[in-house]
Amino acid sequence: MLKNIPAILSPELLKILMEMGHGDEIVIAAGNFPAAANEMSANAFKTIVDIDLLGTFNVLRYCYEYLRKPGASIINISAPQAFIPMEMQAHVCAAKAGVDMLTRTTAMEWGPEGIRVNSLVPGPIEGTEGMKRLAPAGSSSAQRVIDSVPLKRQGTVEDMANAALFIASDIASYINGAVLPVDGGWGLGGAGQLGQSLAEMAKLAQKPGM
């Protein structure tokens, strides 16, 4: 029986945990927003740390008993900002770097019990809320995104799903504590360049009269 599950977790997750009582895989993801460090309040910074880092910890911590068995797999969704500094993303870089270290440390601590913990790092994924806002389909920004990826395309939700299915499967049973980019090579250079361009666009958008 699962006990001491905090109310901060969503009612849907609580319902699943209490009804099923056990499981094999769980995927943990959270989003963010752009903001300049010198214009961001401590509360704004804390909001992303709470959502991305503390939120990931809460789900990890309170799903532990639910997944505590050989063959279980936890997948955290990270971001390139975990290892690539980007303007307007200081809060995200800090939080996502923390998520990757949570991945590695829990992989070490829980590995002896048969629980694997890994991170997936998505590149630009078409159709997601972030890409709709930053680079709408058909826009010059969308083309810039495509040009920044070595494979010359945006990823799809199927690309992410396939990577998650692989990591969760028995085929990947010896993969633990990995941080796997699913980005078409974007993190090799294009992510930083595009991040700078998007930061400039965000700064312009925030100027009065723009």
mmCIF file of C-alpha atoms in Angstrom:
data_model
loop_
_atom_site.group_PDB
_atom_site.id
_atom_site.type_symbol
_atom_site.label_atom_id
_atom_site.label_comp_id
_atom_site.label_asym_id
_atom_site.label_seq_id
_atom_site.Cartn_x
_atom_site.Cartn_y
_atom_site.Cartn_z
ATOM 1 C CA MET A 1 0.000 0.000 0.000
ATOM 2 C CA LEU A 2 1.313 3.429 -0.934
ATOM 3 C CA LYS A 3 1.470 5.904 1.950
ATOM 4 C CA ASN A 4 2.306 9.554 2.552
ATOM 5 C CA ILE A 5 1.753 10.633 -1.055
ATOM 6 C CA PRO A 6 1.702 14.467 -1.078
ATOM 7 C CA ALA A 7 -1.323 16.382 -2.313
ATOM 8 C CA ILE A 8 1.037 18.376 -4.572
ATOM 9 C CA LEU A 9 0.968 15.462 -7.021
ATOM 10 C CA SER A 10 -1.887 15.632 -9.510
ATOM 11 C CA PRO A 11 -5.169 13.883 -8.663
ATOM 12 C CA GLU A 12 -4.773 11.800 -11.819
ATOM 13 C CA LEU A 13 -1.383 10.458 -10.718
ATOM 14 C CA LEU A 14 -2.619 9.846 -7.199
ATOM 15 C CA LYS A 15 -5.570 7.890 -8.568
ATOM 16 C CA ILE A 16 -3.323 5.717 -10.753
ATOM 17 C CA LEU A 17 -0.904 5.006 -7.913
ATOM 18 C CA MET A 18 -3.604 4.166 -5.412
ATOM 19 C CA GLU A 19 -5.635 1.999 -7.809
ATOM 20 C CA MET A 20 -2.753 0.111 -9.412
ATOM 21 C CA GLY A 21 -0.336 0.003 -6.506
ATOM 22 C CA HIS A 22 2.541 -1.023 -8.778
ATOM 23 C CA GLY A 23 3.914 -0.394 -12.253
ATOM 24 C CA ASP A 24 6.790 -0.814 -14.650
ATOM 25 C CA GLU A 25 7.512 2.596 -16.196
ATOM 26 C CA ILE A 26 6.908 6.260 -15.559
ATOM 27 C CA VAL A 27 7.851 9.356 -17.590
ATOM 28 C CA ILE A 28 8.353 12.677 -15.786
ATOM 29 C CA ALA A 29 8.213 15.962 -17.743
ATOM 30 C CA ALA A 30 7.772 19.700 -17.077
ATOM 31 C CA GLY A 31 7.961 22.928 -19.109
ATOM 32 C CA ASN A 32 9.351 26.457 -18.736
ATOM 33 C CA PHE A 33 9.313 30.046 -20.016
ATOM 34 C CA PRO A 34 11.999 32.517 -21.234
ATOM 35 C CA ALA A 35 13.098 35.391 -18.975
ATOM 36 C CA ALA A 36 16.181 37.572 -18.575
ATOM 37 C CA ALA A 37 18.061 36.929 -15.331
ATOM 38 C CA ASN A 38 18.272 40.641 -14.459
ATOM 39 C CA GLU A 39 14.513 41.085 -14.929
ATOM 40 C CA MET A 40 13.377 37.919 -13.188
ATOM 41 C CA SER A 41 12.200 37.918 -9.591
ATOM 42 C CA ALA A 42 13.326 35.301 -7.112
ATOM 43 C CA ASN A 43 9.779 33.973 -7.170
ATOM 44 C CA ALA A 44 9.872 33.543 -10.955
ATOM 45 C CA PHE A 45 13.181 31.671 -10.685
ATOM 46 C CA LYS A 46 11.779 29.560 -7.862
ATOM 47 C CA THR A 47 8.677 28.767 -9.904
ATOM 48 C CA ILE A 48 10.694 26.930 -12.554
ATOM 49 C CA VAL A 49 12.922 25.238 -9.977
ATOM 50 C CA ASP A 50 9.775 24.112 -8.150
ATOM 51 C CA ILE A 51 8.102 22.842 -11.323
ATOM 52 C CA ASP A 52 11.069 21.260 -13.098
ATOM 53 C CA LEU A 53 13.421 20.172 -10.314
ATOM 54 C CA LEU A 54 11.325 19.830 -7.171
ATOM 55 C CA GLY A 55 8.421 18.481 -9.231
ATOM 56 C CA THR A 56 10.663 15.796 -10.703
ATOM 57 C CA PHE A 57 11.964 14.922 -7.236
ATOM 58 C CA ASN A 58 8.430 14.684 -5.831
ATOM 59 C CA VAL A 59 7.337 12.247 -8.516
ATOM 60 C CA LEU A 60 10.564 10.230 -8.218
ATOM 61 C CA ARG A 61 10.329 10.091 -4.441
ATOM 62 C CA TYR A 62 6.685 9.175 -4.181
ATOM 63 C CA CYS A 63 6.617 6.767 -7.127
ATOM 64 C CA TYR A 64 9.573 4.857 -5.701
ATOM 65 C CA GLU A 65 7.434 2.332 -3.833
ATOM 66 C CA TYR A 66 5.175 2.008 -6.877
ATOM 67 C CA LEU A 67 8.136 1.049 -9.088
ATOM 68 C CA ARG A 68 10.271 -0.772 -6.538
ATOM 69 C CA LYS A 69 10.978 -4.013 -8.385
ATOM 70 C CA PRO A 70 13.447 -5.433 -10.938
ATOM 71 C CA GLY A 71 12.757 -4.268 -14.475
ATOM 72 C CA ALA A 72 11.156 -0.947 -13.544
ATOM 73 C CA SER A 73 12.133 2.105 -15.592
ATOM 74 C CA ILE A 74 11.900 5.825 -14.865
ATOM 75 C CA ILE A 75 12.431 8.348 -17.661
ATOM 76 C CA ASN A 76 12.986 12.008 -16.833
ATOM 77 C CA ILE A 77 12.538 14.536 -19.633
ATOM 78 C CA SER A 78 15.475 16.937 -19.538
ATOM 79 C CA ALA A 79 16.480 19.712 -21.965
ATOM 80 C CA PRO A 80 19.593 20.937 -23.810
ATOM 81 C CA GLN A 81 19.738 23.775 -21.264
ATOM 82 C CA ALA A 82 21.010 21.231 -18.741
ATOM 83 C CA PHE A 83 24.421 21.352 -20.420
ATOM 84 C CA ILE A 84 24.237 24.250 -22.927
ATOM 85 C CA PRO A 85 24.012 27.761 -21.436
ATOM 86 C CA MET A 86 21.361 29.864 -23.171
ATOM 87 C CA GLU A 87 20.376 33.486 -22.710
ATOM 88 C CA MET A 88 16.941 34.085 -21.167
ATOM 89 C CA GLN A 89 17.133 30.586 -19.691
ATOM 90 C CA ALA A 90 19.190 30.883 -16.476
ATOM 91 C CA HIS A 91 16.358 29.418 -14.402
ATOM 92 C CA VAL A 92 15.812 26.567 -16.858
ATOM 93 C CA CYS A 93 19.525 25.759 -17.141
ATOM 94 C CA ALA A 94 19.792 25.517 -13.355
ATOM 95 C CA ALA A 95 16.662 23.395 -12.953
ATOM 96 C CA LYS A 96 17.337 20.988 -15.820
ATOM 97 C CA ALA A 97 20.966 20.469 -14.758
ATOM 98 C CA GLY A 98 19.528 19.462 -11.415
ATOM 99 C CA VAL A 99 17.142 17.029 -13.101
ATOM 100 C CA ASP A 100 20.036 15.302 -14.863
ATOM 101 C CA MET A 101 21.934 14.952 -11.587
ATOM 102 C CA LEU A 102 18.798 13.536 -9.952
ATOM 103 C CA THR A 103 18.696 11.028 -12.798
ATOM 104 C CA ARG A 104 22.283 9.960 -12.201
ATOM 105 C CA THR A 105 22.147 9.808 -8.417
ATOM 106 C CA THR A 106 18.859 7.891 -8.252
ATOM 107 C CA ALA A 107 20.193 5.532 -10.929
ATOM 108 C CA MET A 108 23.075 4.747 -8.556
ATOM 109 C CA GLU A 109 20.913 4.474 -5.438
ATOM 110 C CA TRP A 110 18.046 2.485 -6.932
ATOM 111 C CA GLY A 111 19.957 0.374 -9.434
ATOM 112 C CA PRO A 112 20.579 -2.427 -6.897
ATOM 113 C CA GLU A 113 16.798 -2.836 -6.613
ATOM 114 C CA GLY A 114 16.431 -3.205 -10.363
ATOM 115 C CA ILE A 115 15.076 0.292 -11.015
ATOM 116 C CA ARG A 116 16.652 2.023 -14.001
ATOM 117 C CA VAL A 117 16.568 5.841 -14.181
ATOM 118 C CA ASN A 118 17.460 7.683 -17.394
ATOM 119 C CA SER A 119 16.903 11.083 -19.005
ATOM 120 C CA LEU A 120 15.812 11.937 -22.533
ATOM 121 C CA VAL A 121 16.848 15.314 -23.942
ATOM 122 C CA PRO A 122 14.469 16.417 -26.707
ATOM 123 C CA GLY A 123 15.527 18.795 -29.433
ATOM 124 C CA PRO A 124 12.980 20.946 -31.276
ATOM 125 C CA ILE A 125 9.820 18.841 -31.576
ATOM 126 C CA GLU A 126 7.212 20.018 -34.067
ATOM 127 C CA GLY A 127 3.680 20.552 -32.859
ATOM 128 C CA THR A 128 4.636 21.034 -29.214
ATOM 129 C CA GLU A 129 3.450 24.109 -27.328
ATOM 130 C CA GLY A 130 6.949 25.564 -27.142
ATOM 131 C CA MET A 131 7.576 25.304 -30.872
ATOM 132 C CA LYS A 132 4.127 26.703 -31.678
ATOM 133 C CA ARG A 133 5.037 29.815 -29.720
ATOM 134 C CA LEU A 134 8.693 30.224 -30.660
ATOM 135 C CA ALA A 135 8.666 28.959 -34.237
ATOM 136 C CA PRO A 136 5.171 28.491 -35.713
ATOM 137 C CA ALA A 137 4.954 26.108 -38.669
ATOM 138 C CA GLY A 138 5.755 27.842 -41.959
ATOM 139 C CA SER A 139 7.442 30.846 -40.328
ATOM 140 C CA SER A 140 11.004 32.025 -40.902
ATOM 141 C CA SER A 141 11.704 31.052 -37.290
ATOM 142 C CA ALA A 142 10.619 27.483 -38.031
ATOM 143 C CA GLN A 143 13.015 27.353 -40.969
ATOM 144 C CA ARG A 144 15.793 28.667 -38.738
ATOM 145 C CA VAL A 145 15.098 25.837 -36.329
ATOM 146 C CA ILE A 146 15.281 23.275 -39.135
ATOM 147 C CA ASP A 147 18.522 24.776 -40.435
ATOM 148 C CA SER A 148 20.072 24.525 -36.950
ATOM 149 C CA VAL A 149 19.540 20.742 -36.775
ATOM 150 C CA PRO A 150 22.154 18.552 -38.541
ATOM 151 C CA LEU A 151 19.397 16.214 -39.781
ATOM 152 C CA LYS A 152 17.601 19.279 -41.232
ATOM 153 C CA ARG A 153 14.216 18.573 -39.723
ATOM 154 C CA GLN A 154 12.354 19.023 -36.498
ATOM 155 C CA GLY A 155 11.668 15.991 -34.386
ATOM 156 C CA THR A 156 8.234 14.482 -33.981
ATOM 157 C CA VAL A 157 6.347 13.257 -30.951
ATOM 158 C CA GLU A 158 6.800 9.787 -32.440
ATOM 159 C CA ASP A 159 10.592 10.252 -32.272
ATOM 160 C CA MET A 160 10.303 10.959 -28.551
ATOM 161 C CA ALA A 161 7.842 8.126 -27.996
ATOM 162 C CA ASN A 162 10.108 5.666 -29.807
ATOM 163 C CA ALA A 163 13.086 6.715 -27.682
ATOM 164 C CA ALA A 164 11.027 6.312 -24.509
ATOM 165 C CA LEU A 165 9.787 2.894 -25.628
ATOM 166 C CA PHE A 166 13.371 1.823 -26.304
ATOM 167 C CA ILE A 167 14.681 3.041 -22.937
ATOM 168 C CA ALA A 168 11.771 1.398 -21.110
ATOM 169 C CA SER A 169 12.128 -1.916 -22.948
ATOM 170 C CA ASP A 170 14.139 -5.009 -22.086
ATOM 171 C CA ILE A 171 16.409 -4.196 -25.040
ATOM 172 C CA ALA A 172 17.764 -1.316 -22.937
ATOM 173 C CA SER A 173 17.928 -3.318 -19.700
ATOM 174 C CA TYR A 174 21.630 -2.474 -19.197
ATOM 175 C CA ILE A 175 21.193 1.273 -19.757
ATOM 176 C CA ASN A 176 21.034 3.136 -16.444
ATOM 177 C CA GLY A 177 21.884 6.713 -15.500
ATOM 178 C CA ALA A 178 22.127 7.805 -19.135
ATOM 179 C CA VAL A 179 21.240 11.248 -20.472
ATOM 180 C CA LEU A 180 20.240 10.545 -24.071
ATOM 181 C CA PRO A 181 19.754 13.362 -26.611
ATOM 182 C CA VAL A 182 16.854 12.828 -29.012
ATOM 183 C CA ASP A 183 17.586 15.908 -31.072
ATOM 184 C CA GLY A 184 18.926 15.047 -34.516
ATOM 185 C CA GLY A 185 22.351 16.284 -33.405
ATOM 186 C CA TRP A 186 20.991 19.691 -32.371
ATOM 187 C CA GLY A 187 22.998 19.762 -29.153
ATOM 188 C CA LEU A 188 26.277 19.497 -31.093
ATOM 189 C CA GLY A 189 26.163 23.210 -31.894
ATOM 190 C CA GLY A 190 22.872 24.301 -33.364
ATOM 191 C CA ALA A 191 21.065 24.493 -30.032
ATOM 192 C CA GLY A 192 23.368 27.193 -28.674
ATOM 193 C CA GLN A 193 23.262 29.229 -31.877
ATOM 194 C CA LEU A 194 19.495 29.041 -32.164
ATOM 195 C CA GLY A 195 19.089 29.748 -28.458
ATOM 196 C CA GLN A 196 20.957 33.015 -28.928
ATOM 197 C CA SER A 197 18.749 33.961 -31.896
ATOM 198 C CA LEU A 198 15.566 33.168 -29.980
ATOM 199 C CA ALA A 199 16.850 35.166 -27.015
ATOM 200 C CA GLU A 200 17.324 38.191 -29.270
ATOM 201 C CA MET A 201 13.782 37.750 -30.595
ATOM 202 C CA ALA A 202 12.412 37.541 -27.052
ATOM 203 C CA LYS A 203 14.267 40.713 -26.048
ATOM 204 C CA LEU A 204 12.844 42.595 -29.028
ATOM 205 C CA ALA A 205 9.343 41.358 -28.262
ATOM 206 C CA GLN A 206 9.617 42.737 -24.727
ATOM 207 C CA LYS A 207 10.590 46.257 -25.862
ATOM 208 C CA PRO A 208 7.807 48.868 -25.697
ATOM 209 C CA GLY A 209 6.170 49.482 -29.042
ATOM 210 C CA MET A 210 7.353 46.185 -30.541
#
